[in-house]
Short mmCIF file of C-alpha atoms in Angstrom, two decimals:
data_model
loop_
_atom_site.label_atom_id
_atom_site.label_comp_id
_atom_site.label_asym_id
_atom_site.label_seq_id
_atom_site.Cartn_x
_atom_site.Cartn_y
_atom_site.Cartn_z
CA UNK A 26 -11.82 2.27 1.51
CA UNK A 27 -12.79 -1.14 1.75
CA UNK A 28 -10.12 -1.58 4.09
CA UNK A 29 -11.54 0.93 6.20
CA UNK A 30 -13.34 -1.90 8.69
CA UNK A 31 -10.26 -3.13 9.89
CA UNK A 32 -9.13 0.42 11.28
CA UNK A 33 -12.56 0.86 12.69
CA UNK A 34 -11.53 -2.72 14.79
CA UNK A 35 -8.07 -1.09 15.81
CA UNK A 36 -10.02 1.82 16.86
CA UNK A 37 -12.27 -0.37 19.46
CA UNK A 38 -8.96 -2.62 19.98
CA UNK A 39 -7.42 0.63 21.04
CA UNK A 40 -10.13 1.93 22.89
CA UNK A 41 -10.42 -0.77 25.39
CA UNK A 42 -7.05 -1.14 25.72
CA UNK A 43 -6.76 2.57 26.67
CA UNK A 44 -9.59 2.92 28.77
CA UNK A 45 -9.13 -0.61 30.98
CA UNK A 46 -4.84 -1.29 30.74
CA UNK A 47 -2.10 0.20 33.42
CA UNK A 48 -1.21 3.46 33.12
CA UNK A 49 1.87 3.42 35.77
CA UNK A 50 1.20 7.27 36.00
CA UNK A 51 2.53 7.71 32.22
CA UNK A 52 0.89 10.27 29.90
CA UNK A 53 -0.05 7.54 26.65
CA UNK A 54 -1.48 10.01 25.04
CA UNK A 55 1.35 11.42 24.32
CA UNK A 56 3.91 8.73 24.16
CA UNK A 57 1.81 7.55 21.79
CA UNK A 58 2.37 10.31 19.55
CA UNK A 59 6.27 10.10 20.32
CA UNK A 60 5.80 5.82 18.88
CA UNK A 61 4.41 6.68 16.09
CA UNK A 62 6.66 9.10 14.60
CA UNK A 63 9.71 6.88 15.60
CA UNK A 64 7.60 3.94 13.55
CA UNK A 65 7.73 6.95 10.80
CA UNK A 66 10.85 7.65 11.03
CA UNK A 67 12.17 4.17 10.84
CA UNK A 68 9.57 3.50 8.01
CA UNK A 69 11.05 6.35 5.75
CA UNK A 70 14.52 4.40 6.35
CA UNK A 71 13.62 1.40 5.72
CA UNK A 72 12.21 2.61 2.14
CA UNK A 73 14.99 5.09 1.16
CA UNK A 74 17.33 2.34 1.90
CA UNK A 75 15.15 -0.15 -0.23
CA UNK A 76 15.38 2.44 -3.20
CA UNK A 77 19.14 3.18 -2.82
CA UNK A 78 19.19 -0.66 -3.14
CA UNK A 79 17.08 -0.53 -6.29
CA UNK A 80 19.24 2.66 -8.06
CA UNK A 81 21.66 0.70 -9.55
CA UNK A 82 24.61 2.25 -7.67
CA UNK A 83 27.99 0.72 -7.26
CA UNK A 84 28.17 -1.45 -4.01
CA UNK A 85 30.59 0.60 -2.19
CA UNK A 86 28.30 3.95 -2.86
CA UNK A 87 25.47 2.27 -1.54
CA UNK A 88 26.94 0.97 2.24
CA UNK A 89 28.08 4.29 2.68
CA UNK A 90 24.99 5.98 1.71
CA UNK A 91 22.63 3.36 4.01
CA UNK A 92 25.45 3.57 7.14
CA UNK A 93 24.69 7.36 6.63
CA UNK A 94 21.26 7.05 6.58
CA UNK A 95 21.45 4.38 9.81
CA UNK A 96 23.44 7.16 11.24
CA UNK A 97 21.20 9.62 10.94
CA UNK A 98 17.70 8.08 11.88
CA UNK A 99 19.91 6.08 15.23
CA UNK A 100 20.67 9.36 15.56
CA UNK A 101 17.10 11.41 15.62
CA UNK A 102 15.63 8.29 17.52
CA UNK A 103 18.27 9.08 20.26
CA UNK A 104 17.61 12.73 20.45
CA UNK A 105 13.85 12.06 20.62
CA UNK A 106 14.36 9.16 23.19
CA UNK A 107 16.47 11.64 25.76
CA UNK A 108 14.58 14.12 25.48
CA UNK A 109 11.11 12.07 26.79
CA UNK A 110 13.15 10.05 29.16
CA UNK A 111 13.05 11.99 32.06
CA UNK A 112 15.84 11.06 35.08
CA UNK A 113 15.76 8.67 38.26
CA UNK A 114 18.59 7.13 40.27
CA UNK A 115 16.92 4.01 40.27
CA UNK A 116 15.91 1.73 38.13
CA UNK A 117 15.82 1.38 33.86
CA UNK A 118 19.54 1.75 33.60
CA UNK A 119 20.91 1.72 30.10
CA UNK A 120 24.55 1.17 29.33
CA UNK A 121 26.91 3.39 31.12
CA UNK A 122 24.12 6.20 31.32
CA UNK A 123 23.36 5.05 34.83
CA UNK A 124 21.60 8.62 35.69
CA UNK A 125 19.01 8.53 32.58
CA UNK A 126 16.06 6.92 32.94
CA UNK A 127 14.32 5.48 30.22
CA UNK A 128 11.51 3.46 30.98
CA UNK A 129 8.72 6.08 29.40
CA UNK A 130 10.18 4.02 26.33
CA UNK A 131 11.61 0.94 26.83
CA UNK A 132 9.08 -0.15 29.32
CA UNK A 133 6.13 1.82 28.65
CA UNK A 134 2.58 1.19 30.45
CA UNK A 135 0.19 -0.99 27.84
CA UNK A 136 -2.36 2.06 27.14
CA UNK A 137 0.32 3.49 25.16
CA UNK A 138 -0.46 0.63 23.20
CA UNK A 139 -3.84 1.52 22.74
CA UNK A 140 -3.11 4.95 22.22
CA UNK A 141 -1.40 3.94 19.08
CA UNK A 142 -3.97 1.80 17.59
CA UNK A 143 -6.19 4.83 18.00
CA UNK A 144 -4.45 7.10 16.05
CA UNK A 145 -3.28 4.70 12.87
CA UNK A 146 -7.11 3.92 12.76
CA UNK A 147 -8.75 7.37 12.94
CA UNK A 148 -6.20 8.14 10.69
CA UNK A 149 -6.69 5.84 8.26
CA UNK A 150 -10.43 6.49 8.43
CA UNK A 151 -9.39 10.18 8.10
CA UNK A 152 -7.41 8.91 4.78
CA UNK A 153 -10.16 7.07 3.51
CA UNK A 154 -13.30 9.53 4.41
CA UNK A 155 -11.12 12.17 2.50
CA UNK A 156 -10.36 9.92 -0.93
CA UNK A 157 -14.30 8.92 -0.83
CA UNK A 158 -15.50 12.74 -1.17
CA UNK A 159 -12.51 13.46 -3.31
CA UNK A 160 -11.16 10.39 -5.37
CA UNK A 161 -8.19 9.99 -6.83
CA UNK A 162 -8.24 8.42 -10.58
CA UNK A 163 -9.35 4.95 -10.70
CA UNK A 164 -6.14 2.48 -10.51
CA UNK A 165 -7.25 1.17 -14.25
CA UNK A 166 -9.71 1.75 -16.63
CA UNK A 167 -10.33 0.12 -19.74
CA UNK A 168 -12.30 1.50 -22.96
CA UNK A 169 -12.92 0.93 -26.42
CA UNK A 170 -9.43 2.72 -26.89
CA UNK A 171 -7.69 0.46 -24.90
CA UNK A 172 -6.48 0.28 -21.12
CA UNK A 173 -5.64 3.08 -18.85
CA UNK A 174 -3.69 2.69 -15.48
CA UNK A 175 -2.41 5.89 -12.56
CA UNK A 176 -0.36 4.72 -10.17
CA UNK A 177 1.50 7.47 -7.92
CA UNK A 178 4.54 5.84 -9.67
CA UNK A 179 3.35 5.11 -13.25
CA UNK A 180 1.02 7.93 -14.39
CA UNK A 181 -0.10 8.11 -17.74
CA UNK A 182 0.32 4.64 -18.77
CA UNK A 183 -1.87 3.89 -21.56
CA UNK A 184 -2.53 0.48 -23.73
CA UNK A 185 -3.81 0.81 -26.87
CA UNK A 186 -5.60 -2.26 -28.03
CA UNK A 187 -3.99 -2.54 -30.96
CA UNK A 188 -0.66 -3.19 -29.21
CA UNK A 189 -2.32 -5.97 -26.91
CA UNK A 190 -1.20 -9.50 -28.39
CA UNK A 191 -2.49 -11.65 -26.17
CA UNK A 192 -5.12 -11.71 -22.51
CA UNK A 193 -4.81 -14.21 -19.95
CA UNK A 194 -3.54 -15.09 -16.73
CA UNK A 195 -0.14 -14.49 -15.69
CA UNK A 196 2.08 -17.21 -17.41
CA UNK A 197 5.92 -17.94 -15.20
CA UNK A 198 8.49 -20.15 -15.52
CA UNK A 199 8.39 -23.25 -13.14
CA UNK A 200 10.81 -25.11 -11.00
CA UNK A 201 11.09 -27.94 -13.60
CA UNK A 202 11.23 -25.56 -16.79
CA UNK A 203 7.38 -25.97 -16.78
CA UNK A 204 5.64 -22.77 -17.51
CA UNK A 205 3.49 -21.95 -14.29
CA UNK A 206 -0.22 -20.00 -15.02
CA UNK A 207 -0.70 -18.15 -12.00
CA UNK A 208 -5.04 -17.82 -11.29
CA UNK A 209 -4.55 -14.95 -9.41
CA UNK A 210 -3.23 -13.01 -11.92
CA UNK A 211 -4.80 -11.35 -15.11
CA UNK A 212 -1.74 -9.67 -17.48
CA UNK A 213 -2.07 -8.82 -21.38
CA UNK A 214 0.72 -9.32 -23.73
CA UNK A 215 2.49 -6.38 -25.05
CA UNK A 216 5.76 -6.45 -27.55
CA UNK A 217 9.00 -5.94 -25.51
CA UNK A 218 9.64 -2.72 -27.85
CA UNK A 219 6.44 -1.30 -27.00
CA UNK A 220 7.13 -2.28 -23.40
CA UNK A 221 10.67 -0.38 -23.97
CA UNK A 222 9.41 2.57 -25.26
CA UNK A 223 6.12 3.63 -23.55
CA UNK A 224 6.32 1.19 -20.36
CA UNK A 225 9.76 1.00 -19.01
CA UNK A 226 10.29 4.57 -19.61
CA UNK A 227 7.28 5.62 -17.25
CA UNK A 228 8.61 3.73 -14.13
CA UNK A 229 9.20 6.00 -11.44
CA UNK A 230 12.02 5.31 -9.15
CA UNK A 231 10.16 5.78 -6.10
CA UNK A 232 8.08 2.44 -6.90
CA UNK A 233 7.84 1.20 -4.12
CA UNK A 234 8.78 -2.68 -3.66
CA UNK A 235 7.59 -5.81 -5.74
CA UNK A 236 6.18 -3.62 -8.37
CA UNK A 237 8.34 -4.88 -10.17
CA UNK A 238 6.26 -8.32 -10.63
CA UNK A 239 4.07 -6.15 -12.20
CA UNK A 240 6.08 -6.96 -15.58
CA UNK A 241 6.91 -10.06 -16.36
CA UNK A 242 8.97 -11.61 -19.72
CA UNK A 243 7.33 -14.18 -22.12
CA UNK A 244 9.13 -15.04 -24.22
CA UNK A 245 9.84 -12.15 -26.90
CA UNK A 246 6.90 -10.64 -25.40
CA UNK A 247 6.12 -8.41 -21.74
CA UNK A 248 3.33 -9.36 -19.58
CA UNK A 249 1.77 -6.43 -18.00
CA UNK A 250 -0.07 -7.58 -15.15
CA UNK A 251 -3.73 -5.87 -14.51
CA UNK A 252 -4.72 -7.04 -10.97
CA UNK A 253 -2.83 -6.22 -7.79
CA UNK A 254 -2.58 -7.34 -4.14
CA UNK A 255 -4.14 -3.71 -3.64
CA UNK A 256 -7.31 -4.04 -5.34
CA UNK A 257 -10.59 -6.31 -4.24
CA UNK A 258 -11.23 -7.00 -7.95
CA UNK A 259 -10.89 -10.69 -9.09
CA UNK A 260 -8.89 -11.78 -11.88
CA UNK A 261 -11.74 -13.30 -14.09
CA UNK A 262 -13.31 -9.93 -13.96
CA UNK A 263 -10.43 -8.00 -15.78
CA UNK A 264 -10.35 -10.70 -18.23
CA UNK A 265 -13.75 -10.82 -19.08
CA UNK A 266 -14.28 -6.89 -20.35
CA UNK A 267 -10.28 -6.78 -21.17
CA UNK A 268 -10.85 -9.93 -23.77
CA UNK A 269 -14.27 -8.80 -25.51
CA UNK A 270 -12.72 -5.03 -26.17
CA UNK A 271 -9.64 -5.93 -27.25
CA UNK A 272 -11.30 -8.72 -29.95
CA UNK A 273 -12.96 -6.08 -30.91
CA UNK A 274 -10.96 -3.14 -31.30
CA UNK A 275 -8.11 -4.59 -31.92
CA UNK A 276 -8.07 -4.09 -35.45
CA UNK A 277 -9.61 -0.95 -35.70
CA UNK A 278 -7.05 2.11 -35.59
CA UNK A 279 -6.33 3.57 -32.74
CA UNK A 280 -7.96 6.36 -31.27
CA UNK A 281 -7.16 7.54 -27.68
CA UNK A 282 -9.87 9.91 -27.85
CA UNK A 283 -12.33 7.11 -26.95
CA UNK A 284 -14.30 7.19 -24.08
CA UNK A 285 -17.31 5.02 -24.28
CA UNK A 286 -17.83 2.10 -22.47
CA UNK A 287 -15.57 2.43 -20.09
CA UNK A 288 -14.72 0.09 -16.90
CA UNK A 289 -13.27 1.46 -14.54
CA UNK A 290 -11.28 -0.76 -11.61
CA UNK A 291 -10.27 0.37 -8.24
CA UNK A 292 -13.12 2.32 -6.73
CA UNK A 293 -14.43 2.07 -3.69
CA UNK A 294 -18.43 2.18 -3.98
CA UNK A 295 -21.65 1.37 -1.49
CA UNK A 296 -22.74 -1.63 -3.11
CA UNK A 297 -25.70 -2.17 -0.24
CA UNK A 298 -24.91 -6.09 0.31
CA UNK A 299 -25.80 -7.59 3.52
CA UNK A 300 -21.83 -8.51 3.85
CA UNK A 301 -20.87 -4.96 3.71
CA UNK A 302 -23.44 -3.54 6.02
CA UNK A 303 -21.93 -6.36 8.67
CA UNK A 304 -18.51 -5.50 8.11
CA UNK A 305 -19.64 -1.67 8.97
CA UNK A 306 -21.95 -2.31 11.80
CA UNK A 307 -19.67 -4.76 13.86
CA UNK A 308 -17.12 -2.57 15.00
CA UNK A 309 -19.80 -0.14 15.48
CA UNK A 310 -21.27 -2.16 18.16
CA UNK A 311 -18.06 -3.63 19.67
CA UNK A 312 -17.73 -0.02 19.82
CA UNK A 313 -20.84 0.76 21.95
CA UNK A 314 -19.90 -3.13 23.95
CA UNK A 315 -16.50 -1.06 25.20
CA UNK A 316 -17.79 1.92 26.11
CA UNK A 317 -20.57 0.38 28.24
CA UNK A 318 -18.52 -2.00 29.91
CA UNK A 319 -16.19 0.96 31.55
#
């Protein structure tokens, strides 16, 4: 959600574009539809190929599997591209096909453009409109029990206090041999057994890429990184909350059960600063600036 003023600025992006840019007698609308399910299309490639890379399969196994998979999506983004090229005996030649005419893709008019910014923004503000009125779990969550995380690809994960050995930033090796403390990153400490056993075992293999820095080895010991790329919340305010509960729970026993005082982290909310309020309003008026320009 708090992403959601940058889709309302490739909605007016997209707007002007499509209202003021060529059309060369093309139907963008449309074509715009036909872009973005190719982007889809190569998108879900791109990531099954990433997590055939990532399955652990013998080399051979996995070039035939991707060359299948290239096969298949060159394949559908043919199929799609004939049938919307329509035919001329003119210009737009491609190969040897000297009678198909292709230029509602190859060349299209720059509304189509615009077109496309229009939908991925309405549909992210779609997205985000619908997880505001219904939200998912927050991302982490941390109680006098101990820490709580949902991800689509590790549900269920929880902490207990008693297992934490240590809250900090992220500590990795340097260049030099040099342990590196990374500020952007608050972890806590788990045993690698633990880590084994209730951690490892969780990971989904549709994770999708670099979650994998999520985990990190110190020593005899697993970090277990709390902030993400994907979340607004600063470091220093996981460690705060995460470092008083688990000093003081850490050596009671543990008890799941317990709900009070909890944090939660990775909810969107209306906090009613004068930053926010600018961040919603602008595109709003560059809004109201395009359509009273036409």
């Amino acid at each position: 959600m708090d992403r959601l003023p940058w889709a309302m600025w490739a909605c007016v992006a997209g707007l002007a574009v499509a209202l003021h840019a060529e059309s060369r007698g093309q139907h963008g609308a449309v074509l715009a539809v036909v872009y973005v399910a190719l982007l889809g299309l190569a998108f879900a490639g791109y990531a099954l190929t990433t997590l055939i890379g990532r399955s652990g399969l013998p080399l051979l196994l996995e070039l035939l599997i991707g060359l299948l998979v290239l096969i298949i999506v060159s394949g559908v983004i043919g199929v799609i591209s004939v049938l919307v090229g329509g035919t001329s005996g003119r210009s737009s030649y491609v190969g040897a096909m000297r009678s198909l005419y292709w230029s509602h893709l190859v060349n299209p008019s720059l509304n189509v453009f615009g077109w496309m910014l229009l939908y991925l923004g309405f549909g992210w503000i779609a997205f985000s409109a619908y997880r505001h009125f219904y939200a998912d779990r927050a991302v982490i969550s941390m109680s006098s029990a101990g820490i709580r995380f949902h991800r689509p690809w590790l549900k269920g994960l929880f902490i207990p206090w008693q297992e934490v050995h240590g809250v900090g930033h992220l500590v990795v090796p340097g260049i030099s041999g040099v342990p590196y403390v990374s500020s952007h990153a608050a972890a806590v400490t788990v045993d690698r057994d633990f880590y084994e056993q209730h951690i490892a075992s969780k990971r989904s293999f549709f994770a999708p890429p670099g979650t994998e820095a999520m985990f990190q080895p110190k020593g005899e010991m697993m970090q277990v990184v709390l902030s993400s790329a994907d979340m607004t919340v600063k470091p220093e305010d996981f460690l705060g909350p995460a470092e008083v509960r688990w000093k003081a729970f850490r050596d009671q026993p543990a008890s799941p059960s317990q709900r009070g005082g909890t944090v939660f982290y990775g909810r969107w909310s209306i906090d009613g600063s004068l930053w926010q309020a600018v961040r919603f309003l602008a595109p709003l008026v560059g809004l109201a600036a395009v359509m009273l320009y036409r």
